Short mmCIF file of C-alpha atoms in Angstrom, two decimals:
data_model
loop_
_atom_site.label_atom_id
_atom_site.label_comp_id
_atom_site.label_asym_id
_atom_site.label_seq_id
_atom_site.Cartn_x
_atom_site.Cartn_y
_atom_site.Cartn_z
CA ALA A 205 11.81 -1.91 -32.21
CA GLY A 206 11.88 -4.32 -29.35
CA GLY A 207 13.05 -7.89 -29.50
CA ASN A 208 11.62 -11.38 -29.41
CA TYR A 209 12.11 -14.32 -27.11
CA ALA A 210 13.57 -17.39 -28.78
CA SER A 211 11.16 -20.23 -29.47
CA PRO A 212 11.49 -23.39 -27.35
CA ALA A 213 13.94 -25.88 -28.82
CA THR A 214 11.66 -28.86 -28.55
CA GLY A 215 7.89 -29.42 -28.68
CA GLY A 216 5.18 -27.53 -26.90
CA GLY A 217 4.49 -24.86 -29.52
CA ASN A 218 2.57 -21.87 -28.24
CA ALA A 219 1.60 -23.60 -25.01
CA ALA A 220 5.25 -23.97 -23.99
CA ALA A 221 5.95 -20.33 -24.81
CA VAL A 222 3.12 -19.23 -22.55
CA ASP A 223 3.70 -21.75 -19.73
CA GLU A 224 7.42 -21.16 -19.17
CA VAL A 225 8.50 -18.39 -16.79
CA ALA A 226 10.81 -16.30 -18.95
CA PRO A 227 14.34 -15.48 -17.71
CA ALA A 228 13.56 -11.76 -18.14
CA LEU A 229 10.77 -12.02 -15.56
CA VAL A 230 12.91 -13.99 -13.11
CA ALA A 231 15.72 -11.44 -13.50
CA TYR A 232 13.29 -8.57 -12.94
CA ASP A 233 12.19 -10.15 -9.64
CA GLU A 234 15.86 -10.38 -8.66
CA HIS A 235 16.26 -6.68 -9.56
CA ILE A 236 13.31 -5.81 -7.27
CA SER A 237 14.80 -7.79 -4.40
CA LYS A 238 18.34 -6.50 -4.92
CA ALA A 239 17.83 -2.80 -5.74
CA LEU A 240 14.21 -1.73 -5.17
CA LYS A 241 13.74 -3.18 -1.68
CA PRO A 242 16.71 -1.28 -0.10
CA PHE A 243 15.50 2.01 -1.61
CA VAL A 244 11.91 1.50 -0.43
CA GLU A 245 13.21 0.71 3.06
CA ALA A 246 15.35 3.88 2.98
CA CYS A 247 12.24 5.91 2.07
CA LYS A 248 10.22 4.38 4.89
CA LYS A 249 12.90 5.32 7.44
CA ILE A 250 12.31 8.99 6.56
CA ASP A 251 9.06 9.87 8.33
CA GLY A 252 8.38 12.94 6.20
CA LEU A 253 8.14 10.94 2.95
CA LYS A 254 4.94 9.24 4.16
CA ASP A 255 3.74 6.67 1.54
CA THR A 256 6.32 7.60 -1.11
CA GLY A 257 8.24 4.32 -0.73
CA SER A 258 5.07 2.22 -1.09
CA ASN A 259 4.04 4.15 -4.21
CA ILE A 260 7.46 3.64 -5.80
CA GLN A 261 7.08 -0.07 -5.13
CA LYS A 262 3.71 0.03 -6.92
CA VAL A 263 5.39 1.64 -9.95
CA TRP A 264 7.97 -1.15 -10.16
CA GLU A 265 5.31 -3.83 -9.67
CA GLY A 266 3.24 -2.26 -12.44
CA ILE A 267 6.25 -2.38 -14.77
CA ARG A 268 6.65 -6.06 -13.82
CA SER A 269 3.20 -6.76 -15.24
CA ILE A 270 4.30 -5.13 -18.52
CA VAL A 271 7.40 -7.35 -18.63
CA GLU A 272 5.14 -10.36 -18.05
CA ILE A 273 2.90 -9.28 -20.94
CA GLY A 274 5.99 -9.19 -23.16
CA THR A 275 6.93 -12.74 -22.17
CA LYS A 276 3.47 -14.11 -23.01
CA CYS A 277 2.16 -11.99 -25.88
CA LYS A 278 2.99 -11.26 -29.48
CA LYS A 279 4.16 -7.77 -30.31
CA PRO A 280 1.11 -5.63 -31.20
CA SER A 281 1.08 -3.29 -34.19
CA ASP A 282 0.79 -0.25 -31.91
CA VAL A 283 2.82 -0.93 -28.78
CA GLN A 284 2.07 2.28 -26.89
CA SER A 285 -1.71 2.18 -27.39
CA SER A 286 -1.86 -1.50 -26.47
CA LEU A 287 0.12 -1.04 -23.26
CA MET A 288 -1.57 2.14 -22.02
CA PRO A 289 -4.48 0.33 -20.23
CA HIS A 290 -1.95 -1.87 -18.42
CA LEU A 291 0.15 1.16 -17.41
CA LYS A 292 -2.68 2.78 -15.42
CA PRO A 293 -1.46 1.42 -12.03
CA VAL A 294 1.96 2.92 -12.79
CA GLN A 295 0.46 6.29 -13.71
CA ASP A 296 -1.77 6.31 -10.61
CA ALA A 297 1.16 5.59 -8.30
CA MET A 298 3.24 8.36 -9.92
CA GLY A 299 0.30 10.73 -9.54
CA ASP A 300 0.07 9.93 -5.83
CA ILE A 301 3.77 10.73 -5.42
CA ARG A 302 3.41 14.01 -7.31
CA LYS A 303 0.32 15.09 -5.37
CA ALA A 304 1.68 14.21 -1.92
CA ARG A 305 1.68 17.17 0.47
CA LEU A 306 5.07 16.96 2.14
CA ASP A 307 7.09 19.35 4.24
CA ARG A 308 9.18 21.82 2.23
CA LYS A 309 12.40 20.31 3.58
CA PHE A 310 11.70 17.21 1.45
CA ASP A 311 11.47 19.11 -1.87
CA TRP A 312 14.90 17.84 -2.94
CA HIS A 313 13.91 14.27 -2.15
CA ILE A 314 10.75 14.44 -4.29
CA LYS A 315 12.58 16.16 -7.16
CA ALA A 316 15.27 13.45 -7.15
CA ILE A 317 12.57 10.76 -7.13
CA MET A 318 10.61 12.38 -9.98
CA GLU A 319 13.77 12.56 -12.11
CA MET A 320 14.35 8.85 -11.38
CA LEU A 321 10.75 7.90 -12.24
CA ALA A 322 11.28 9.15 -15.79
CA SER A 323 13.22 5.91 -16.30
CA ALA A 324 9.96 3.93 -15.97
CA SER A 325 9.01 4.93 -19.52
CA TRP A 326 11.60 2.48 -20.93
CA VAL A 327 8.82 -0.09 -21.48
CA ILE A 328 7.31 1.99 -24.32
CA MET A 329 10.65 3.08 -25.82
CA SER A 330 12.42 1.76 -28.88
CA SER A 331 15.95 2.30 -30.17
CA PRO A 332 17.49 4.69 -30.79
CA PRO A 333 18.38 5.67 -28.14
CA ALA A 334 18.79 2.38 -26.31
CA PRO A 335 16.41 2.19 -23.32
CA SER A 336 19.29 1.26 -21.03
CA SER A 337 21.17 4.43 -22.02
CA PHE A 338 18.04 6.52 -21.45
CA ILE A 339 17.69 5.05 -17.95
CA LYS A 340 21.34 5.67 -17.14
CA ASP A 341 21.01 9.32 -18.20
CA THR A 342 18.54 9.91 -15.36
CA VAL A 343 21.40 9.38 -12.89
CA GLY A 344 22.77 12.84 -13.65
CA SER A 345 19.48 14.67 -13.26
CA SER A 346 18.53 12.85 -10.04
CA ASP A 347 22.04 13.26 -8.63
CA PHE A 348 21.68 17.01 -9.11
CA TRP A 349 19.11 17.00 -6.29
CA SER A 350 20.66 14.09 -4.36
CA ASN A 351 23.95 15.99 -4.09
CA LYS A 352 22.10 18.83 -2.40
CA ILE A 353 20.80 16.32 0.15
CA ARG A 354 24.29 14.83 0.63
CA LYS A 355 25.77 18.28 1.20
CA GLU A 356 23.06 19.20 3.71
CA TYR A 357 23.14 15.98 5.77
CA LYS A 358 26.74 14.73 5.38
CA GLY A 359 27.98 13.67 8.80
CA LYS A 360 24.60 14.52 10.35
CA ASP A 361 22.05 11.93 9.18
CA GLU A 362 23.14 8.63 7.61
CA VAL A 363 19.50 7.79 6.72
CA MET A 364 19.46 10.69 4.25
CA ILE A 365 22.77 9.57 2.73
CA ALA A 366 21.41 6.01 2.40
CA PHE A 367 18.39 7.45 0.55
CA CYS A 368 20.68 9.05 -2.05
CA ASP A 369 22.94 5.99 -2.42
CA THR A 370 20.10 3.47 -2.83
CA LEU A 371 18.32 5.77 -5.30
CA LYS A 372 21.37 5.85 -7.56
CA ALA A 373 21.93 2.10 -7.14
CA LEU A 374 18.32 1.45 -8.20
CA ILE A 375 18.74 3.38 -11.47
CA LEU A 376 22.04 1.70 -12.33
CA ASP A 377 20.73 -1.80 -11.59
CA LEU A 378 17.61 -1.17 -13.71
CA SER A 379 19.85 0.04 -16.56
CA SER A 380 21.94 -3.15 -16.34
CA TYR A 381 18.82 -5.33 -16.32
CA VAL A 382 17.30 -3.59 -19.37
CA LYS A 383 20.61 -3.73 -21.24
CA GLU A 384 20.76 -7.51 -20.80
CA TYR A 385 17.13 -8.48 -21.43
CA HIS A 386 15.55 -5.57 -23.37
CA LEU A 387 18.44 -4.10 -25.35
CA SER A 388 16.40 -2.47 -28.14
CA GLY A 389 13.06 -2.20 -26.32
CA LEU A 390 10.56 -4.37 -24.47
CA MET A 391 10.98 -8.01 -25.53
CA TRP A 392 7.96 -9.80 -27.01
CA ASN A 393 7.13 -13.48 -27.54
CA PRO A 394 6.65 -14.36 -31.25
CA ASN A 395 4.82 -17.55 -30.22
CA GLY A 396 2.67 -15.83 -27.63
CA ILE A 397 -1.00 -14.95 -27.47
CA PRO A 398 -2.50 -11.67 -28.74
CA ILE A 399 -2.29 -8.94 -26.13
CA GLU A 400 -6.10 -8.58 -26.27
CA ASP A 401 -6.45 -12.13 -24.94
CA PHE A 402 -3.99 -11.54 -22.11
CA LYS A 403 -6.50 -9.38 -20.29
CA GLU A 404 -8.93 -12.30 -20.06
CA GLN A 405 -6.51 -15.22 -19.65
CA ALA A 406 -3.79 -13.81 -17.41
CA PRO A 407 -4.46 -10.56 -15.58
CA ALA A 408 -1.44 -8.39 -14.84
CA THR A 409 0.36 -9.52 -11.70
CA THR A 410 1.71 -7.46 -8.86
CA ALA A 411 4.05 -9.92 -7.14
CA SER A 412 5.72 -13.26 -7.55
CA THR A 413 6.71 -16.05 -5.20
CA THR A 414 9.67 -18.32 -5.77
CA THR A 415 9.99 -21.71 -4.12
CA GLU A 416 12.72 -24.29 -4.42
CA GLY A 417 12.45 -26.08 -7.78
CA ASN A 418 9.26 -24.23 -8.79
CA VAL A 419 8.39 -20.67 -9.83
CA GLN A 420 4.77 -19.62 -9.58
CA THR A 421 3.24 -16.29 -10.63
CA LYS A 422 0.36 -14.91 -8.58
CA GLY A 423 -2.72 -13.89 -10.54
CA ALA A 424 -2.17 -16.41 -13.36
CA PRO A 425 -4.49 -19.40 -13.91
CA ALA A 426 -3.48 -22.59 -12.10
CA GLY A 427 -2.78 -24.44 -15.36
CA ILE A 428 -0.32 -21.79 -16.47
CA ALA A 429 1.37 -21.44 -13.09
CA GLY A 430 1.99 -25.13 -12.58
CA GLY A 431 2.78 -26.08 -16.21
CA ALA A 432 0.33 -27.80 -18.55
CA SER A 433 0.56 -31.54 -19.18
CA GLY A 434 -0.15 -33.26 -22.52
CA ALA A 435 -3.64 -34.20 -21.31
CA ASP A 436 -4.36 -30.57 -20.37
CA ILE A 437 -3.35 -29.39 -23.84
CA MET A 438 -5.61 -31.95 -25.48
CA LYS A 439 -8.51 -30.83 -23.29
CA GLU A 440 -7.94 -27.25 -24.40
CA LEU A 441 -7.93 -28.32 -28.05
CA ALA A 442 -11.18 -30.23 -27.47
CA LYS A 443 -12.77 -27.05 -26.14
CA LYS A 444 -11.96 -25.32 -29.43
CA GLN A 445 -14.30 -27.69 -31.29
CA THR A 446 -17.90 -26.73 -31.93
CA GLY A 447 -20.96 -28.84 -31.19
CA ASP A 448 -21.03 -30.40 -34.70
CA GLY A 449 -17.42 -31.62 -34.33
CA SER A 450 -15.83 -28.94 -36.52
CA SER A 451 -12.62 -27.31 -35.40
CA ALA A 452 -10.58 -24.21 -36.12
CA ALA A 453 -9.35 -25.81 -39.38
CA THR A 454 -12.87 -26.51 -40.67
CA GLY A 455 -13.75 -24.55 -43.81
CA LEU A 456 -10.19 -23.80 -44.93
CA LYS A 457 -9.49 -23.95 -48.67
CA LYS A 458 -7.85 -27.16 -49.89
CA VAL A 459 -4.37 -26.65 -51.38
CA SER A 460 -3.42 -28.78 -54.39
CA ARG A 461 0.09 -30.09 -55.09
CA ASP A 462 0.85 -27.42 -57.70
CA GLN A 463 0.06 -24.72 -55.09
CA GLN A 464 2.46 -26.05 -52.45
CA THR A 465 5.66 -24.02 -52.79
CA TRP A 466 7.95 -26.75 -51.48
CA ARG A 467 6.93 -29.29 -54.17
CA LYS A 468 8.50 -29.53 -57.62
CA GLU A 469 5.02 -29.36 -59.16
CA TYR A 470 4.62 -25.79 -57.81
CA LYS A 471 3.61 -23.27 -60.48
CA ALA A 472 4.20 -19.66 -59.55
CA SER A 473 1.25 -17.40 -60.23
CA LYS A 474 1.42 -13.88 -61.59
CA PRO A 475 2.41 -11.35 -58.97
CA THR A 476 -0.43 -9.39 -57.46
CA PRO A 477 -0.25 -5.71 -58.42
CA VAL A 478 0.62 -3.48 -55.49
CA ALA A 479 -1.73 -0.59 -54.87
CA THR A 480 -0.10 2.83 -55.11
CA PRO A 481 -0.51 4.77 -51.88
CA VAL A 482 -2.58 7.91 -52.18
CA PRO A 483 -0.87 10.95 -50.68
CA SER A 484 -2.66 12.61 -47.80
CA ALA A 485 -4.70 15.67 -48.60
CA VAL A 486 -3.62 17.35 -45.35
CA LYS A 487 -0.47 19.45 -45.71
CA PRO A 488 2.23 19.34 -42.99
CA SER A 489 1.80 23.06 -42.43
CA GLN A 490 -1.87 22.52 -41.65
CA VAL A 491 -0.99 19.81 -39.11
CA LYS A 492 1.47 22.13 -37.37
CA ALA A 493 -1.10 24.91 -37.31
CA ASN A 494 -3.64 22.60 -35.68
CA GLN A 495 -1.12 21.50 -33.08
CA LYS A 496 -0.37 25.09 -32.06
CA THR A 497 -4.01 25.85 -31.37
CA THR A 498 -4.15 23.46 -28.39
CA THR A 499 -2.62 25.63 -25.63
CA ALA A 500 -2.98 25.33 -21.88
CA THR A 501 -4.76 27.95 -19.78
CA PRO A 502 -2.39 30.56 -18.25
CA VAL A 503 -2.18 30.42 -14.45
CA CYS A 504 -0.93 32.97 -11.92
CA LYS A 505 -2.14 32.27 -8.39
CA PHE A 506 -0.93 32.15 -4.80
CA GLN A 507 -1.14 28.99 -2.70
CA SER A 508 -1.34 29.53 1.05
CA LEU A 509 -0.01 26.01 1.65
CA GLY A 510 3.74 26.39 1.33
CA SER A 511 3.47 30.16 0.63
CA LYS A 512 4.08 29.60 -3.06
CA TRP A 513 3.13 31.48 -6.23
CA ILE A 514 2.29 29.23 -9.18
CA VAL A 515 2.86 30.82 -12.61
CA GLU A 516 2.19 28.54 -15.58
CA HIS A 517 1.74 28.75 -19.38
CA GLN A 518 2.14 32.51 -19.60
CA THR A 519 2.78 33.96 -23.10
CA LYS A 520 3.37 37.36 -24.64
CA THR A 521 -0.37 37.63 -25.34
CA SER A 522 -1.76 36.36 -22.01
CA ASN A 523 -1.08 39.67 -20.19
CA PRO A 524 -1.18 43.38 -21.11
CA ASN A 525 2.09 44.27 -22.88
CA GLY A 526 3.18 40.65 -22.29
CA LEU A 527 4.13 41.45 -18.67
CA CYS A 528 3.02 39.24 -15.76
CA THR A 529 3.57 41.06 -12.44
CA ILE A 530 3.69 39.41 -8.99
CA GLU A 531 3.56 41.42 -5.76
CA ILE A 532 5.41 39.72 -2.88
CA LYS A 533 4.00 40.57 0.57
CA ASN A 534 6.04 38.19 2.76
CA PRO A 535 9.78 37.37 2.35
CA LYS A 536 8.91 33.70 3.02
CA GLU A 537 6.97 33.45 -0.25
CA GLN A 538 8.36 31.45 -3.19
CA VAL A 539 7.63 31.62 -6.92
CA TYR A 540 7.46 28.61 -9.24
CA ILE A 541 7.32 29.44 -12.97
CA TYR A 542 6.48 26.58 -15.37
CA LYS A 543 6.26 26.31 -19.19
CA CYS A 544 6.05 30.01 -19.98
CA GLU A 545 6.97 31.04 -23.52
CA GLU A 546 7.98 34.47 -24.80
CA ALA A 547 6.62 36.04 -21.60
CA THR A 548 8.13 38.48 -19.12
CA ILE A 549 7.56 37.80 -15.42
CA GLN A 550 8.32 40.62 -12.99
CA ILE A 551 8.50 39.94 -9.24
CA LYS A 552 8.25 42.94 -6.95
CA GLY A 553 9.44 42.62 -3.38
CA LYS A 554 11.88 40.46 -1.44
CA LEU A 555 11.18 36.71 -1.69
CA LYS A 556 12.66 33.43 -0.49
CA SER A 557 13.40 31.70 -3.83
CA VAL A 558 12.31 31.45 -7.44
CA VAL A 559 12.32 28.49 -9.86
CA LEU A 560 12.14 28.75 -13.66
CA ASP A 561 11.14 25.35 -15.07
CA SER A 562 10.71 24.25 -18.73
CA CYS A 563 10.38 27.81 -20.06
CA LYS A 564 11.31 29.03 -23.55
CA LYS A 565 12.35 32.54 -24.59
CA ALA A 566 11.09 33.85 -21.24
CA ASN A 567 12.36 36.82 -19.23
CA LEU A 568 12.46 36.97 -15.43
CA VAL A 569 13.07 40.13 -13.39
CA PHE A 570 13.12 40.08 -9.59
CA GLU A 571 14.58 42.19 -6.80
CA THR A 572 16.18 40.15 -4.00
CA ALA A 573 16.03 36.39 -3.39
CA ILE A 574 17.10 35.27 0.08
CA SER A 575 17.94 31.68 -0.93
CA SER A 576 18.41 31.02 -4.66
CA CYS A 577 17.19 31.18 -8.23
CA GLU A 578 16.93 27.82 -10.03
CA VAL A 579 16.71 27.37 -13.82
CA VAL A 580 15.77 23.87 -15.04
CA ASN A 581 15.00 22.51 -18.53
CA CYS A 582 14.82 25.95 -20.11
CA LYS A 583 15.80 27.35 -23.53
CA ARG A 584 16.97 30.87 -24.34
CA VAL A 585 15.93 32.61 -21.12
CA GLN A 586 17.10 35.86 -19.54
CA ILE A 587 17.19 36.58 -15.81
CA GLN A 588 17.85 39.85 -14.00
CA ALA A 589 18.31 40.29 -10.26
CA THR A 590 18.12 44.01 -9.45
CA GLY A 591 19.05 43.28 -5.82
CA ILE A 592 20.98 40.33 -4.38
CA CYS A 593 20.64 36.62 -5.09
CA PRO A 594 23.39 34.54 -3.42
CA SER A 595 23.04 31.45 -5.64
CA PHE A 596 21.99 30.67 -9.20
CA SER A 597 21.47 27.00 -10.11
CA ILE A 598 21.30 26.17 -13.84
CA ASP A 599 20.46 22.59 -14.86
CA LYS A 600 19.74 21.07 -18.30
CA THR A 601 19.32 24.49 -19.90
CA ASP A 602 20.37 25.71 -23.36
CA GLY A 603 20.85 29.46 -23.44
CA CYS A 604 20.74 31.47 -20.19
CA LEU A 605 21.82 35.10 -19.76
CA THR A 606 21.94 36.33 -16.15
CA TYR A 607 22.21 39.99 -15.18
CA ILE A 608 23.42 40.74 -11.65
CA SER A 609 23.68 44.06 -9.83
CA GLU A 610 26.87 45.76 -8.71
CA GLU A 611 26.18 45.03 -5.03
CA ALA A 612 25.73 41.30 -5.77
CA ILE A 613 29.03 40.74 -7.61
CA SER A 614 31.02 39.63 -4.57
CA VAL A 615 28.32 37.38 -3.04
CA THR A 616 26.83 35.61 -6.08
CA SER A 617 27.72 32.03 -7.08
CA PHE A 618 26.65 29.78 -9.97
CA VAL A 619 26.11 26.01 -9.89
CA THR A 620 25.70 24.53 -13.38
CA SER A 621 24.96 21.04 -14.70
CA LYS A 622 24.38 19.70 -18.24
CA SER A 623 23.82 23.22 -19.62
CA THR A 624 25.11 25.23 -22.60
CA GLU A 625 25.35 28.85 -23.80
CA MET A 626 25.40 30.35 -20.30
CA ASN A 627 26.49 33.97 -19.85
CA VAL A 628 26.61 36.41 -16.95
CA SER A 629 26.48 40.21 -17.25
CA TRP A 630 27.46 42.76 -14.59
CA PRO A 631 28.25 46.51 -14.35
CA ASP A 632 31.91 47.52 -14.23
CA ALA A 633 32.43 49.81 -11.23
CA LYS A 634 35.39 51.60 -12.84
CA SER A 635 34.15 52.26 -16.36
CA GLY A 636 30.43 52.15 -15.65
CA GLU A 637 29.94 49.92 -18.68
CA GLN A 638 28.10 46.62 -18.72
CA LYS A 639 30.40 43.59 -19.03
CA GLU A 640 29.46 40.10 -20.18
CA ALA A 641 31.33 36.78 -20.01
CA PRO A 642 30.51 33.13 -20.68
CA ILE A 643 30.18 30.62 -17.86
CA PRO A 644 32.65 27.78 -18.71
CA GLU A 645 31.29 24.59 -20.21
CA GLN A 646 34.61 22.94 -21.06
CA PHE A 647 37.11 21.72 -18.46
CA ILE A 648 40.44 19.90 -18.42
CA HIS A 649 40.72 17.03 -15.94
CA ARG A 650 44.01 15.50 -14.84
CA LEU A 651 45.17 12.79 -12.46
CA LYS A 652 47.52 14.42 -9.97
CA ASP A 653 48.78 13.08 -6.63
CA ASN A 654 46.40 10.12 -6.87
CA ALA A 655 43.38 12.41 -7.31
CA VAL A 656 41.41 14.02 -10.15
CA THR A 657 42.00 17.75 -10.58
CA SER A 658 39.98 20.04 -12.85
CA GLU A 659 40.58 23.43 -14.36
CA VAL A 660 38.78 25.64 -16.85
CA SER A 661 39.75 25.19 -20.49
CA ASP A 662 42.07 27.75 -22.13
CA LEU A 663 39.14 28.77 -24.34
CA TYR A 664 37.85 30.94 -21.49
CA HIS A 665 41.13 32.74 -20.71
#
């Protein structure tokens, strides 16, 4: 996984590999100037986003330090563990974005940004899939929320539209950069220094300055930034010697002519027997059992700020009869359900909206939702609205059965994206029986009258 930078064509050895500013780093700075800067400026023009733009800039600057490590260091045996200490600024900036207390009208903005920030993990990825493809896939998930913003502010606020456009442009430009310079993963320097030494010799940088005819990296030692001369290299070699005049080569075993493989006198020795690996005493089933024991604490609480119910990590055993009940007292209240598995959540009373996020085999029953019901990143879930819910939004979900009431048939709509196995069930007014039909996943697109037209596939007729 990951690639290597080519060695210099002439002279310099390891010193040249460390001293040169790699094209990947220069190109990344161009990416920041070309794509990141417009998006950060768009964020700063929206007063309600507060420091979000500055924190996104910190994320990209933190990734720049990782790219610089790759240009100067050899690939470590465990890439993820070695890079984790250097990724802390990135994680801190993401945490600040996630914890920011913003007005509810900017929920779509933050959700679009969080979907985009998933692309930052490309630095610890390896093929397959290609990191550039992974980054490009986040366009769809972030556009899901950006399109809501476009629909809300089209023709009303160009600043909001610029936010959406620059966000998408940032993802696409990052994908193009990674495809060109880090096709199979973060590139490493085979002639570089160990990553453990990088912490002492060249701390991670946060910015770079480019002047005509010279590129200098802030935070790096002066000798590295300006390029080392032959005299500087000799001084460094002199420092490697001990007080008695010995050097790094002192004490090495002398090799005779018959031990030098490139000479005709070379005599091959008997091959060293290879030790047979001993199978692990731990069975895979035991490992899986141990993994299942680490479960998060179930949560069901109301937050006054934002009038929101938080329901997390509920299971069929965390409540009596596996039923988690929520009593709504104010129609302005919202419910956010996260990572519940094989649990049934019942909401009593009229509420504003409900979100089902990253749940598996969960059941949701509610009465009336004024705004919408959103289903994101779920698997095999069932939802029943006993009253009216005007809009159901299903995104990145595999398996979703929705039951709607007779009074809601004429006013209910579904918006779906990147989802499969979706069905809707409703009562037939004439026969009194319950009917069920699939929500189309396959469409036929045609070019007609200089425009793209779409219609549902014949499979659903």
